[in-house]
XYZ file of C-alpha atoms in Angstrom:
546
model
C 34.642 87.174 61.665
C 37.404 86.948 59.266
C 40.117 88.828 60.944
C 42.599 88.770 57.998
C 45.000 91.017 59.996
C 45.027 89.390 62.743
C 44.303 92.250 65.043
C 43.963 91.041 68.788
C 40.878 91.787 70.358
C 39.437 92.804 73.327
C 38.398 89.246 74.973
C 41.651 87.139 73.108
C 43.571 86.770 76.288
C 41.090 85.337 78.008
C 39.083 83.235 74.633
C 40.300 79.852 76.365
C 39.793 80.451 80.133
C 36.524 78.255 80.323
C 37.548 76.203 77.482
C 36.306 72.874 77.156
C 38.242 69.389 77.066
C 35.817 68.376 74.335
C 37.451 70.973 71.951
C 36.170 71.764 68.345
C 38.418 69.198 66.204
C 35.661 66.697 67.105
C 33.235 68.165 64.736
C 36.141 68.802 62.081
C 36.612 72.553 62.795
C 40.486 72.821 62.525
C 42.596 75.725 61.801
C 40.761 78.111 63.345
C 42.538 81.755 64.440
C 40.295 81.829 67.751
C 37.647 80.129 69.635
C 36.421 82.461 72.047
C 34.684 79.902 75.002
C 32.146 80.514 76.999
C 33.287 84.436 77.202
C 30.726 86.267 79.760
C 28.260 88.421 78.835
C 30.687 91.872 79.300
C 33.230 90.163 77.917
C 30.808 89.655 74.441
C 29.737 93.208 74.543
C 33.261 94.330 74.291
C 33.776 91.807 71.302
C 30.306 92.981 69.775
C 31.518 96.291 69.725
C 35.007 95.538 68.424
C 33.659 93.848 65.474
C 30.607 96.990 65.051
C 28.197 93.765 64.985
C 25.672 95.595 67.188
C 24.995 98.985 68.995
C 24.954 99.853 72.489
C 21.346 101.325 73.253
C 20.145 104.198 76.373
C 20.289 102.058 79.272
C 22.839 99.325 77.781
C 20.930 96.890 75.477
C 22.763 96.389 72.132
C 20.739 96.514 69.175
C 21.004 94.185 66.424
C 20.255 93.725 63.028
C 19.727 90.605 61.232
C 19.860 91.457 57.441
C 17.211 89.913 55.169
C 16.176 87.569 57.616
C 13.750 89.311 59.962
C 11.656 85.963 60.718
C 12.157 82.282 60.687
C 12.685 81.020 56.889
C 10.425 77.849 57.970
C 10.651 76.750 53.876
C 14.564 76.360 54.107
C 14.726 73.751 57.635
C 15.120 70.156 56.421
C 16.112 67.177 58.637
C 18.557 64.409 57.104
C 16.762 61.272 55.899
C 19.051 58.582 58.129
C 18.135 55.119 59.004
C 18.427 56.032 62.636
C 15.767 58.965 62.521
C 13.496 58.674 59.385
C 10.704 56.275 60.798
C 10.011 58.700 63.427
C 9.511 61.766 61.696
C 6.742 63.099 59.990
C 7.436 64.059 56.324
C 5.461 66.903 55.635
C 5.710 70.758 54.665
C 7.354 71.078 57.889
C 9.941 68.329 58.042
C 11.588 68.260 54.927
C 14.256 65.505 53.718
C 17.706 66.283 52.921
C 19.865 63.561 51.475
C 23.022 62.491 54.019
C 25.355 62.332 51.390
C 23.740 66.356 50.322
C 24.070 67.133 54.369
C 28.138 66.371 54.359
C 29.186 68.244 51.635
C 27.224 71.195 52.807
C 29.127 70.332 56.085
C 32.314 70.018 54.954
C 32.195 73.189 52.699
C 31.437 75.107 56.202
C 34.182 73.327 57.836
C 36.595 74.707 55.167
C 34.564 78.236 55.546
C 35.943 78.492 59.380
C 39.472 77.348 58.732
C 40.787 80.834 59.467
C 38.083 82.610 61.378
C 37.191 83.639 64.989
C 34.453 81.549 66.617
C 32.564 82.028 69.295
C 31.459 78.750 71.629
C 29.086 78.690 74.457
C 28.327 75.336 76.025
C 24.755 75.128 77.717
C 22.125 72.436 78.478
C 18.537 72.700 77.803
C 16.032 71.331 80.348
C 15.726 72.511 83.403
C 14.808 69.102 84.702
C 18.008 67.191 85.717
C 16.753 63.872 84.499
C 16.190 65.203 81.245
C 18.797 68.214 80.576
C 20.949 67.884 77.298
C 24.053 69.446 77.395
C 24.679 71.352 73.967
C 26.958 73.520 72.151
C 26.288 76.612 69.971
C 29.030 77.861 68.020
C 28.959 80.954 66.364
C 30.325 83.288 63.382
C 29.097 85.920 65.028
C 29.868 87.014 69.024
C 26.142 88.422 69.724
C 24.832 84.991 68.449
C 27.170 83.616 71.191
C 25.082 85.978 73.608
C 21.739 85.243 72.508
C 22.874 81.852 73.457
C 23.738 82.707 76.679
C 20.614 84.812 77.538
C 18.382 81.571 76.571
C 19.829 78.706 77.317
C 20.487 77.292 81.005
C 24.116 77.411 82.079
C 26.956 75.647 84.069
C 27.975 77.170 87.368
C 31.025 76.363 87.854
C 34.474 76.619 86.114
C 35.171 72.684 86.146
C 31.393 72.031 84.685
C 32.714 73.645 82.093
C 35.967 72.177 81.418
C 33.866 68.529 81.479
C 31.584 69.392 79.113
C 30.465 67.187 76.605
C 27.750 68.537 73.928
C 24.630 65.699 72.909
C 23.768 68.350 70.644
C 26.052 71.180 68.410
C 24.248 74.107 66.599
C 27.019 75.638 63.804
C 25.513 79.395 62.876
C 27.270 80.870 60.243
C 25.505 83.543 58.605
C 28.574 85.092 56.342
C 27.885 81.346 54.246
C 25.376 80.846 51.622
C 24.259 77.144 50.403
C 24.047 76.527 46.603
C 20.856 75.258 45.794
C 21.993 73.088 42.249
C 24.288 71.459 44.457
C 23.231 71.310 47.949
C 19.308 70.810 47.010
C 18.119 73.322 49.255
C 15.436 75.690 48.654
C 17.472 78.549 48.507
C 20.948 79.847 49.617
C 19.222 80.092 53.324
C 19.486 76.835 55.390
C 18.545 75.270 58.525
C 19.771 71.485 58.295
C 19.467 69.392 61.148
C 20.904 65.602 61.393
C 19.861 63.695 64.212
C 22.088 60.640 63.974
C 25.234 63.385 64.142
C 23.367 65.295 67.140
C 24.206 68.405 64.602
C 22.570 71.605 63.314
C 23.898 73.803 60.601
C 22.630 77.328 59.758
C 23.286 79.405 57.029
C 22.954 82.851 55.410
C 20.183 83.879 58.276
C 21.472 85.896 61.190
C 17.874 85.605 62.646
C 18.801 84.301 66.118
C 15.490 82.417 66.796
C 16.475 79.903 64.345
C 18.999 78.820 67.084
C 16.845 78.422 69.471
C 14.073 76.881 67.111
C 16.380 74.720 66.195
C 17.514 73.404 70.105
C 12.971 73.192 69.991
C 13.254 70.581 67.044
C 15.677 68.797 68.507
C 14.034 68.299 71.804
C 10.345 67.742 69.926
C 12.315 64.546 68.575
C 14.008 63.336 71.534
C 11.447 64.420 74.617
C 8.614 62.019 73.278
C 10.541 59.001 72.935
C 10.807 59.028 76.745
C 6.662 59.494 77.434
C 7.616 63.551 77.869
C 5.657 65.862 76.267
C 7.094 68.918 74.223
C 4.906 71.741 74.668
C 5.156 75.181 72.236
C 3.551 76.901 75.308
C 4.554 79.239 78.437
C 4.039 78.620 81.670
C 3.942 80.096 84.849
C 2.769 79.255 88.735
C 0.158 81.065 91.530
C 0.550 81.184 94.646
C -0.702 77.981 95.849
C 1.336 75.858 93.504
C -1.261 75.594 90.378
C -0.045 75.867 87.183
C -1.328 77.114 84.206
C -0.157 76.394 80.493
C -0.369 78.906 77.907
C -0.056 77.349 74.798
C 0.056 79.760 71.610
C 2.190 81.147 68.037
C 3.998 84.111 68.383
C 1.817 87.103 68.385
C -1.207 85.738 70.446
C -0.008 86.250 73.795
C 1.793 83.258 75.295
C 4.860 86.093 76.486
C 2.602 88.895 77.837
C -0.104 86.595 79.279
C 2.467 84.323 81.438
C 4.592 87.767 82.699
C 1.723 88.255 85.398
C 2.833 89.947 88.506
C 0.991 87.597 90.753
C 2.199 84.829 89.640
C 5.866 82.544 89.102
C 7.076 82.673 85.443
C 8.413 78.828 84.838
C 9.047 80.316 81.212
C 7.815 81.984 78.265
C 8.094 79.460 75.264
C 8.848 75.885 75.422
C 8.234 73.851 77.846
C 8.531 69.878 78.923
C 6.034 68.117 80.822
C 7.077 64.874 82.345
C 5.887 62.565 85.297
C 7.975 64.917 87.481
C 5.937 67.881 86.388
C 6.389 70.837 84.016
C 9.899 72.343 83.235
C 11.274 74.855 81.312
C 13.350 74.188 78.323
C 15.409 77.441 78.460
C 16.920 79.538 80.379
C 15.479 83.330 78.912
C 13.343 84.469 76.976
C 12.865 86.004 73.569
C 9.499 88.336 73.442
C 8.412 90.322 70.845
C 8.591 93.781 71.484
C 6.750 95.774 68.870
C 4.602 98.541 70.207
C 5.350 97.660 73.833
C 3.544 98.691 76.106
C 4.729 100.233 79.664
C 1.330 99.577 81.253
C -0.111 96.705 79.530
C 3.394 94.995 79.280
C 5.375 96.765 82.680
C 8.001 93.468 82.728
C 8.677 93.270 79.162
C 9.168 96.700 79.062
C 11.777 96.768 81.544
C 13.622 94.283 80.274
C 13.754 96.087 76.770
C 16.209 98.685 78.845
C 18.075 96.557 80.799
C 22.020 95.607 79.682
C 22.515 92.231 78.496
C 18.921 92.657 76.777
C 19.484 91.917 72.678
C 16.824 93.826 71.055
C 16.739 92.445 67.277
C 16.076 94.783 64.726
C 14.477 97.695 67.154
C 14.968 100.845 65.697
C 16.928 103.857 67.367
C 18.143 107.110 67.678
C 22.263 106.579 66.533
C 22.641 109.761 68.238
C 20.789 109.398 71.573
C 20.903 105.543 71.767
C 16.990 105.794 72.720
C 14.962 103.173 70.869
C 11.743 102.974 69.347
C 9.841 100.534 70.239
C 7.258 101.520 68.011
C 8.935 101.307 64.615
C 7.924 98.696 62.675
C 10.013 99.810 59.323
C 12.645 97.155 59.171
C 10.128 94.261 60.473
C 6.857 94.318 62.783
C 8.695 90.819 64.261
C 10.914 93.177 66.645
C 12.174 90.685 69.729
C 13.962 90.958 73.163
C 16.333 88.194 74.324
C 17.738 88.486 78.035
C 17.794 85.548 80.642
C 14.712 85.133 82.803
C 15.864 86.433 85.640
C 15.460 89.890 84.491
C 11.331 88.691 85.290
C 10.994 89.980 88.670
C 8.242 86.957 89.852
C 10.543 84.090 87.585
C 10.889 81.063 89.141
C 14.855 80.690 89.460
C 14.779 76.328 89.120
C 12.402 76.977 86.090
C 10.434 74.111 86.896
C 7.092 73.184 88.884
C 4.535 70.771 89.231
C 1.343 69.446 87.106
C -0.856 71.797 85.437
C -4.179 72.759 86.887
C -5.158 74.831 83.839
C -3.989 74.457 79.991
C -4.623 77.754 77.757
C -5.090 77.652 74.306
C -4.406 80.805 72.872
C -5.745 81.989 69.507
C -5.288 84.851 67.403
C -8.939 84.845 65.619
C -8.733 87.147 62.379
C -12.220 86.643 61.446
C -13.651 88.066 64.628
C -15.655 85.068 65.859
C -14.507 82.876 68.081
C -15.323 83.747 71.377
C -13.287 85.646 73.888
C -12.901 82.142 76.284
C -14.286 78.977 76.311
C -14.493 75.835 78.452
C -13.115 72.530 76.501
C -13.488 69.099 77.409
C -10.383 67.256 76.910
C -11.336 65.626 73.431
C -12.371 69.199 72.569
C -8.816 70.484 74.127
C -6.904 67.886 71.826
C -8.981 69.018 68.855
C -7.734 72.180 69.359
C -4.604 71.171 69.802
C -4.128 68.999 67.028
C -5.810 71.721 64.560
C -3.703 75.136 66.023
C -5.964 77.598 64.439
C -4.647 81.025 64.959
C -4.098 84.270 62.252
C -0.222 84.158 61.707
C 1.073 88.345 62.338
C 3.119 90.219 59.792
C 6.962 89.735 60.426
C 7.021 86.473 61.888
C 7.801 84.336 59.270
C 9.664 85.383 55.960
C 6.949 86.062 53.384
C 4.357 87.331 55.255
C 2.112 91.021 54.642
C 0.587 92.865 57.012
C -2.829 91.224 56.672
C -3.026 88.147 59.288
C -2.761 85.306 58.115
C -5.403 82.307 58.829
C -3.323 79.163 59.562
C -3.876 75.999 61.042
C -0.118 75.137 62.978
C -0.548 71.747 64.427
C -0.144 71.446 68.201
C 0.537 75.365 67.886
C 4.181 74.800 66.662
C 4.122 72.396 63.382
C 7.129 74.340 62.352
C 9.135 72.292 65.116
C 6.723 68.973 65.710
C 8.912 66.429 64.269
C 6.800 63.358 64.805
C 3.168 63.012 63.636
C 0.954 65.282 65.452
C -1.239 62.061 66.952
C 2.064 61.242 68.825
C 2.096 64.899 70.647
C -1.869 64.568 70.832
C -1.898 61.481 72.549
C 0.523 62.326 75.423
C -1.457 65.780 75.634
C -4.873 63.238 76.206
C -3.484 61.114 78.589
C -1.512 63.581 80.877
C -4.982 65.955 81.158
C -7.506 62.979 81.760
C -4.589 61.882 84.062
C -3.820 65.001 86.405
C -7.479 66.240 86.040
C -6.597 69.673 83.729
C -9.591 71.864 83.209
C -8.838 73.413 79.603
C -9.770 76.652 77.968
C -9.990 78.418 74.627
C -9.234 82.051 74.748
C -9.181 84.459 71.792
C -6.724 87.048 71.493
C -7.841 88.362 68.291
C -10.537 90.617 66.937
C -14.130 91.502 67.724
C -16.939 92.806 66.506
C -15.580 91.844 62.839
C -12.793 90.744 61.193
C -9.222 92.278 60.824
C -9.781 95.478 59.106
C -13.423 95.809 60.672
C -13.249 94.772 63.870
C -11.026 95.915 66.919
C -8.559 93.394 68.887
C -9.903 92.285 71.919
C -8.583 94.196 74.777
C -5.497 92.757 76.724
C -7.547 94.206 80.104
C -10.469 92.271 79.560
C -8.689 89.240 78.503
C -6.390 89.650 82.060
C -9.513 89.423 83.738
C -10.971 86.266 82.089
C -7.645 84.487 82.333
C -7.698 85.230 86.080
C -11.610 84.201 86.474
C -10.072 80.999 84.983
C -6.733 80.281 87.060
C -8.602 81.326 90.604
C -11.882 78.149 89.568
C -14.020 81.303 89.217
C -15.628 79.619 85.655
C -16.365 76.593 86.927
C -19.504 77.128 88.222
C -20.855 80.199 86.294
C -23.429 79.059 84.036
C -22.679 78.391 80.634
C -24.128 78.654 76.872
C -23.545 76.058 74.201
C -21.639 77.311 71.547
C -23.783 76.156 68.619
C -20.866 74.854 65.785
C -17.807 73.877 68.309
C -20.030 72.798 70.734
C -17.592 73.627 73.790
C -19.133 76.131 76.777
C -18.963 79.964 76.865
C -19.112 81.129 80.078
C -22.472 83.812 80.099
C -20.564 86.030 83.166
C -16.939 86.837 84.148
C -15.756 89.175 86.967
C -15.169 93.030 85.270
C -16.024 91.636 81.617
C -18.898 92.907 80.485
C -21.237 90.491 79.368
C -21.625 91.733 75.374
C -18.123 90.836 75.040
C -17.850 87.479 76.206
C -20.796 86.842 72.856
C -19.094 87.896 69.896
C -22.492 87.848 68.281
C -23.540 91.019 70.049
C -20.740 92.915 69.142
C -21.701 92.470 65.109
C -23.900 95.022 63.677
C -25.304 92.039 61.394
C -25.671 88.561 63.012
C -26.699 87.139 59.525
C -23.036 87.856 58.720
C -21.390 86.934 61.580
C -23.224 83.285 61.329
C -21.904 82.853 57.831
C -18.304 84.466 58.409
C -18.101 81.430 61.099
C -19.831 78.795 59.077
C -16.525 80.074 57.084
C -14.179 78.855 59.508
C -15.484 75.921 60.592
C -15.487 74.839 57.325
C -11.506 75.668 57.048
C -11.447 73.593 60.795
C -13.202 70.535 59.493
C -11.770 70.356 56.430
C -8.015 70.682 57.932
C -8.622 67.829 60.308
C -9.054 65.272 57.400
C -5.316 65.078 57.143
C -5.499 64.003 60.841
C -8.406 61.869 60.989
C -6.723 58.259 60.173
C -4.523 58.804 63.107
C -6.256 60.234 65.956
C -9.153 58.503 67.956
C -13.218 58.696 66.911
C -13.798 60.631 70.399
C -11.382 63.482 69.268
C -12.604 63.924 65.909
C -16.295 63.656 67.319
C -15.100 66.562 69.567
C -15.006 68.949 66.591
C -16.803 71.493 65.394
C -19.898 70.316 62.867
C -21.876 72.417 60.314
């Protein structure tokens, strides 16, 4: 905020209570009026509501809108080409190259756009595993970016951890500043820039909060492997007798609402590290999407969607009655929730566990043929992995219609894999074959046709496969052969009925259904070629074949 008056606000007496020794000059932000550190979360919602940056809702969740940025603007991230970095990372539509000498002018023009302004800082780690937590820094233009930051990311405890402080890692958001693209060599005025040797993110002109956290993901998808951990775009949770399943996924097919199951310990909803010690959760919240909620299907989302400290992003509501609409899709069908994971009642509070028993890959199938769950080997599993075949949902990602889109996202989060996918793959091969992970395929997507035909699978029947799968009820139930991916479809599953678990029966015309999947595994095999000098001959002879 630019507060040219100079107007004291509610939280300025107490902006440099937790403030840390490490203070701001380090990264060149001088002159500023205020840094507001580490303020807690009722200290923020007064400041929100100072500056009329959000709306209180019924029940205490603000409500906030993000402007023309309703989704990630994955075209606009680009990492700095540096000497330190560049052999590592995989050049490709997802990691673009920014120039260094390009990536300090854009710098120092945002330096010069703070001199003046109130910031907000919050200091956090990410990694809930102590021997590989990163202390970082997010510092904000805006005070319920500073919240978001709180809700997801893992905190100090006590006053003193915060005075010692020292960030590995700074994330600059500044939405008020635009990039030039004749001068900076962006792709548009919208920018994500991230610079590994400097341990520094910049963002500008999105107020889209995920591309904070996103951008924390990167960072850790650079750093985690180059100490034999494996990043994982995935949620996780934990039953009763200490198994733990891995739900890997995009947004939209189900990682959130599958993982929030009553019975069983959330670990986390999103991102995930899995390390010799075990699995362990990157953040410290979560950030679900909440359109068309539902209070049965969803009952732990759904309460967290009216609980205070909850930021509900672009959720529409009732300015006179504060009650929201979780339903309204009019300014984007990507509607999210951000509060800490506590507000799960069954979440694990040291967000961490041991090695997986199960691995879930989640799909969204558009085209209505993949089957509802299947049983992978592990060459198939890494197949899958490395391909990340899924229909991309309206809202998600700027550009997108309503019509899923089919998309192959390698290792289900290419958007934020920063070295070549074979790297990820490999440390996904060894750590199954090691710990002895059975893996599935389930399909959260359509049936009985294809989007527009066909109806989405139903989140009761695929509860009840998941849970055949977690409790070792499908390992011993016989199987068919599926005839193109080759990988086992269990022929019975406890309250499925049996014409669902064969997508073929639930086509009025087989003839079509052959040839609409044909269709796809074309699309699979002929994605893999980019892969295929990289990864072994067992993995690519795992795939499907026409």
């Amino acid at each position: 905020m630019n507060n040219l008056l100079d107007i004291k606000t509610p939280a300025q007496a107490q902006a440099a209570a937790l403030k840390s020794d490490y203070g701001l000059d380090d990264i060149g932000l001088t002159n500023l009026r205020q840094a507001y550190w580490n303020l807690p979360m009722e200290a923020l919602y007064e400041e929100i509501v100072f500056r009329n940056e959000a709306k209180i809702t019924n029940q205490g969740p603000i409500c906030a809108r993000t402007g023309q940025h309703t989704g990630r603007s994955a075209s606009d991230k680009v990492i700095v080409r540096e000497a330190t970095s560049e052999n590592h990372v995989w050049w490709s539509q997802y990691n673009r190259p920014l120039a260094a000498d390009k990536f300090e002018e854009l710098f120092g023009r945002i330096q010069g756009f703070f001199q003046g302004r109130d910031v907000f800082v919050q200091d956090c780690y990410i990694g809930a595993d102590p021997d590989y937590r990163v202390p970082i820094r997010v510092i904000a233009e805006l005070a319920w970016h500073a919240l978001f930051a709180r809700n997801m990311f893992i905190l100090p405890k006590t006053n003193e951890e915060y005075r010692r402080h020292i960030p590995e890692f700074t994330v600059l958001a500044a939405p008020s500043f635009k990039g030039i693209p004749q001068i900076d060599q962006t792709a548009s005025n919208t920018f994500i820039a991230l610079n590994f040797d400097q341990r520094l993110c910049i963002i500008g002109n999105s107020a889209y909060a995920g591309e904070i956290k996103k951008s924390v993901f990167t960072l850790l998808n650079y750093l985690m492997p180059l100490q034999g951990v494996l990043p994982m775009h995935c949620s996780a949770n934990v039953g009763k007798a200490g198994d733990v399943a891995l739900f890997f996924g995009l947004s939209g097919t189900g990682k959130t609402t599958l993982s929030a199951d009553p019975q069983r310990g959330l670990i986390g909803d999103d991102e995930h590290g899995w390390s010799d010690n075990g699995v362990f959760n990157f953040e410290g919240g979560c950030y679900a999407k909440v359109i068309a909620l539902s209070p049965t299907a969803e009952p732990q989302i759904y309460a967290c969607t009216r609980k205070f400290g909850t930021i509900l992003e672009n959720v529409v509501y009732d300015p006179v009655t504060r009650t929201i609409d979780l339903d309204d899709e009019s300014l984007t069908e990507n509607t999210r929730a951000s509060y800490p994971l506590e507000y799960i009642d069954n979440a694990l509070s040291e967000k961490r566990a041991g090695h997986p028993t199960n691995i879930v890959l989640l799909t969204c199938d558009a085209s209505g043929v993949m089957p509802p769950i299947a049983r992978l080997t592990p060459e198939q599993a890494v197949y899958q992995f490395v391909s990340g075949y899924t229909a991309k949902i309206a809202g998600t990602e700027v550009g997108l219609g309503q019509e899923p889109e089919i998309t192959f996202s390698t290792c289900f989060g290419g958007p934020f894999m920063v070295h070549h996918p074979s790297v990820y793959a490999d440390l996904l091969k060894r750590k199954i074959l090691r710990y002895g992970v059975n893996c599935w395929l389930v399909n959260t997507g359509w049936v009985g046709g294809p989007y527009g035909i066909g109806k989405r699978i139903s989140i009761k029947y695929t509860r009840a496969m998941l849970n055949a799968a977690l409790a070792g009820k499908l390992l011993d139930v016989e199987y068919a052969t599926d005839p193109l991916f080759g990988f086992r479809v269990p022929k019975t599953c406890p309250e499925v009925p049996a014409n669902v678990l064969s997508p073929a029966e639930s086509w009025p015309n087989k003839e079509v259904y052959m040839q609409r999947y044909r269709g796809l595994v074309s699309r699979f095999i002929d994605n893999f070629k980019k892969f295929e000098t990289e990864c072994p001959p067992e993995v690519i002879a795992a795939g499907p074949k026409l």
